[in-house]
Each structure stands twice: as C-alpha cells, then as structure tokens.
C-alpha cells in the first residue's frame, strides 16, 4: 500500500507542474527553468547538486508542488555521452509533501536538486560529456557535465 501511495504522489507531482495553464502542445504556459550544476567537471554523477530556478513568465498563475519538484530525481533529466536518457532511482515521498504553491506572473521559485546515487543503465566508470536539463515538459537550458 505504501508503494502505491508513493507512486501515486510522484505521478501527481510530475503531472501537476503546470496544471493552472497549459498551451496547445501541453507545455505549461510561461513556466520555464534555468538549471546550473554545482560543478561541470566531476568524477561521478552520484549526488551532483543542481540549482533550479522556475520562472512564471506567463500571464496567469501556475500551480507547482515545491517539495515534490525539489526531491524527485527526474526533475533533472540526464543524458549519457551517447544521448541515452538515464533513469534515476526515485526517493520516497509522503502525503504531507504534496503541498502546492502558486507562482504569480513574474514570480520565481529557486531550489536545489541532487542526482540519485543510482542510474539505469549503470554508468559507473563511464567517462565523457553528459547533458542535463529540466525533466518533463518545462523548457530549460542544457548543462554539459564532464565525467573524468
């Protein structure tokens, strides 16, 4: 039962990043993200921390779930040197974490997000240039991270 609750809350959080407004293509209207990595040259991606700034540049309010956004690994989408999407192992979320916040036009919400300790497929020891951006339908910049 606990697993079903966690999966349900995770899906609600992912699907509700921009429920208040959406364009015809499904992208939350006016919601965008800017991400930056703590460092761009690392020995491993495990636990790498990102700063994420969500901005509502639309004309109407957008509802977000801050805790869920900040703690879901898929908030940051990571791609291997070959361009493959890397799935991160999720952290559990409780029902108390599903508190919403409304971003008014022009308002920003800043938070940090750490990458998971595990990826599928496993990437330990694979060096090269990885790319990260905000996951889901929110447009963002692309960050290059070199694993040495």
GROMACS .gro file of C-alpha atoms in nm:
model
  148
    1UNK     CA    1   0.000   0.000   0.000
    2UNK     CA    2   0.283   0.238   0.091
    3UNK     CA    3   0.447   0.184  -0.252
    4UNK     CA    4   0.120   0.261  -0.433
    5UNK     CA    5   0.081   0.582  -0.233
    6UNK     CA    6   0.438   0.690  -0.314
    7UNK     CA    7   0.395   0.615  -0.684
    8UNK     CA    8   0.062   0.799  -0.690
    9UNK     CA    9   0.207   1.106  -0.520
   10UNK     CA   10   0.505   1.106  -0.756
   11UNK     CA   11   0.274   1.093  -1.059
   12UNK     CA   12   0.056   1.373  -0.920
   13UNK     CA   13   0.363   1.589  -0.862
   14UNK     CA   14   0.507   1.525  -1.209
   15UNK     CA   15   0.177   1.581  -1.388
   16UNK     CA   16   0.087   1.892  -1.190
   17UNK     CA   17   0.393   2.107  -1.259
   18UNK     CA   18   0.179   2.341  -1.464
   19UNK     CA   19  -0.184   2.247  -1.415
   20UNK     CA   20  -0.310   2.602  -1.389
   21UNK     CA   21  -0.230   2.684  -1.751
   22UNK     CA   22  -0.116   2.481  -2.046
   23UNK     CA   23  -0.062   2.558  -2.411
   24UNK     CA   24  -0.199   2.352  -2.700
   25UNK     CA   25   0.114   2.133  -2.705
   26UNK     CA   26   0.079   2.053  -2.333
   27UNK     CA   27   0.366   2.272  -2.214
   28UNK     CA   28   0.287   2.477  -1.903
   29UNK     CA   29   0.228   2.830  -2.038
   30UNK     CA   30   0.502   3.068  -1.934
   31UNK     CA   31   0.676   2.826  -1.697
   32UNK     CA   32   1.046   2.780  -1.769
   33UNK     CA   33   1.351   2.660  -1.578
   34UNK     CA   34   1.715   2.759  -1.562
   35UNK     CA   35   1.949   2.497  -1.414
   36UNK     CA   36   2.311   2.516  -1.310
   37UNK     CA   37   2.537   2.243  -1.174
   38UNK     CA   38   2.749   2.290  -0.862
   39UNK     CA   39   3.045   2.199  -1.086
   40UNK     CA   40   3.080   2.094  -1.450
   41UNK     CA   41   3.380   1.861  -1.405
   42UNK     CA   42   3.322   1.561  -1.177
   43UNK     CA   43   3.449   1.209  -1.115
   44UNK     CA   44   3.093   1.075  -1.079
   45UNK     CA   45   2.737   1.199  -1.130
   46UNK     CA   46   2.625   1.047  -0.798
   47UNK     CA   47   2.479   1.316  -0.574
   48UNK     CA   48   2.571   1.604  -0.806
   49UNK     CA   49   2.373   1.907  -0.693
   50UNK     CA   50   2.187   2.143  -0.924
   51UNK     CA   51   2.028   2.481  -0.858
   52UNK     CA   52   1.697   2.518  -1.040
   53UNK     CA   53   1.508   2.844  -1.091
   54UNK     CA   54   1.147   2.803  -1.208
   55UNK     CA   55   1.003   3.124  -1.354
   56UNK     CA   56   0.643   3.200  -1.443
   57UNK     CA   57   0.667   3.443  -1.734
   58UNK     CA   58   0.306   3.375  -1.840
   59UNK     CA   59   0.001   3.592  -1.790
   60UNK     CA   60  -0.174   3.367  -1.534
   61UNK     CA   61  -0.086   3.183  -1.215
   62UNK     CA   62   0.080   2.839  -1.229
   63UNK     CA   63   0.045   2.580  -0.950
   64UNK     CA   64   0.355   2.382  -0.850
   65UNK     CA   65   0.435   2.129  -0.574
   66UNK     CA   66   0.772   2.255  -0.437
   67UNK     CA   67   0.873   1.958  -0.220
   68UNK     CA   68   0.794   1.704  -0.488
   69UNK     CA   69   0.973   1.907  -0.755
   70UNK     CA   70   1.281   1.957  -0.538
   71UNK     CA   71   1.312   1.592  -0.433
   72UNK     CA   72   1.216   1.392  -0.742
   73UNK     CA   73   1.528   1.284  -0.928
   74UNK     CA   74   1.354   1.317  -1.265
   75UNK     CA   75   1.334   1.693  -1.205
   76UNK     CA   76   1.676   1.687  -1.372
   77UNK     CA   77   1.689   1.475  -1.688
   78UNK     CA   78   2.037   1.332  -1.752
   79UNK     CA   79   2.163   1.203  -2.087
   80UNK     CA   80   2.471   0.985  -2.141
   81UNK     CA   81   2.754   1.070  -2.385
   82UNK     CA   82   2.572   0.857  -2.646
   83UNK     CA   83   2.250   1.057  -2.592
   84UNK     CA   84   2.058   0.789  -2.398
   85UNK     CA   85   1.823   0.900  -2.121
   86UNK     CA   86   1.939   0.780  -1.776
   87UNK     CA   87   1.668   0.676  -1.531
   88UNK     CA   88   1.742   0.766  -1.170
   89UNK     CA   89   1.624   0.555  -0.877
   90UNK     CA   90   1.344   0.751  -0.701
   91UNK     CA   91   1.324   0.864  -0.338
   92UNK     CA   92   1.002   0.800  -0.141
   93UNK     CA   93   0.752   1.086  -0.097
   94UNK     CA   94   0.483   1.108   0.171
   95UNK     CA   95   0.132   1.253   0.151
   96UNK     CA   96   0.242   1.551   0.365
   97UNK     CA   97   0.484   1.650   0.089
   98UNK     CA   98   0.208   1.726  -0.163
   99UNK     CA   99   0.165   2.091  -0.060
  100UNK     CA  100   0.105   2.325  -0.352
  101UNK     CA  101   0.227   2.675  -0.423
  102UNK     CA  102   0.101   2.926  -0.677
  103UNK     CA  103   0.356   3.117  -0.885
  104UNK     CA  104   0.217   3.451  -0.992
  105UNK     CA  105   0.322   3.605  -1.326
  106UNK     CA  106   0.685   3.718  -1.300
  107UNK     CA  107   0.749   3.517  -0.982
  108UNK     CA  108   1.039   3.270  -0.943
  109UNK     CA  109   1.090   2.967  -0.722
  110UNK     CA  110   1.451   2.853  -0.657
  111UNK     CA  111   1.553   2.517  -0.514
  112UNK     CA  112   1.833   2.260  -0.523
  113UNK     CA  113   1.806   1.905  -0.657
  114UNK     CA  114   2.060   1.626  -0.607
  115UNK     CA  115   2.102   1.348  -0.858
  116UNK     CA  116   2.038   0.995  -0.738
  117UNK     CA  117   2.306   0.755  -0.624
  118UNK     CA  118   2.188   0.502  -0.880
  119UNK     CA  119   2.113   0.514  -1.252
  120UNK     CA  120   1.966   0.269  -1.500
  121UNK     CA  121   2.159   0.171  -1.703
  122UNK     CA  122   2.459   0.174  -1.468
  123UNK     CA  123   2.711   0.443  -1.561
  124UNK     CA  124   2.989   0.382  -1.308
  125UNK     CA  125   3.326   0.424  -1.474
  126UNK     CA  126   3.188   0.566  -1.800
  127UNK     CA  127   3.370   0.891  -1.871
  128UNK     CA  128   3.260   1.157  -2.117
  129UNK     CA  129   3.032   1.454  -2.163
  130UNK     CA  130   2.685   1.414  -2.011
  131UNK     CA  131   2.400   1.658  -2.060
  132UNK     CA  132   2.133   1.766  -1.811
  133UNK     CA  133   1.820   1.976  -1.836
  134UNK     CA  134   1.492   2.014  -1.656
  135UNK     CA  135   1.282   1.700  -1.693
  136UNK     CA  136   0.922   1.685  -1.809
  137UNK     CA  137   0.752   1.943  -2.025
  138UNK     CA  138   0.919   2.250  -1.874
  139UNK     CA  139   1.163   2.413  -2.117
  140UNK     CA  140   1.512   2.479  -1.981
  141UNK     CA  141   1.873   2.534  -2.070
  142UNK     CA  142   2.111   2.243  -2.131
  143UNK     CA  143   2.409   2.191  -1.897
  144UNK     CA  144   2.716   1.990  -2.003
  145UNK     CA  145   2.892   1.789  -1.732
  146UNK     CA  146   3.224   1.619  -1.793
  147UNK     CA  147   3.288   1.296  -1.602
  148UNK     CA  148   3.663   1.239  -1.580
   0.00000   0.00000   0.00000
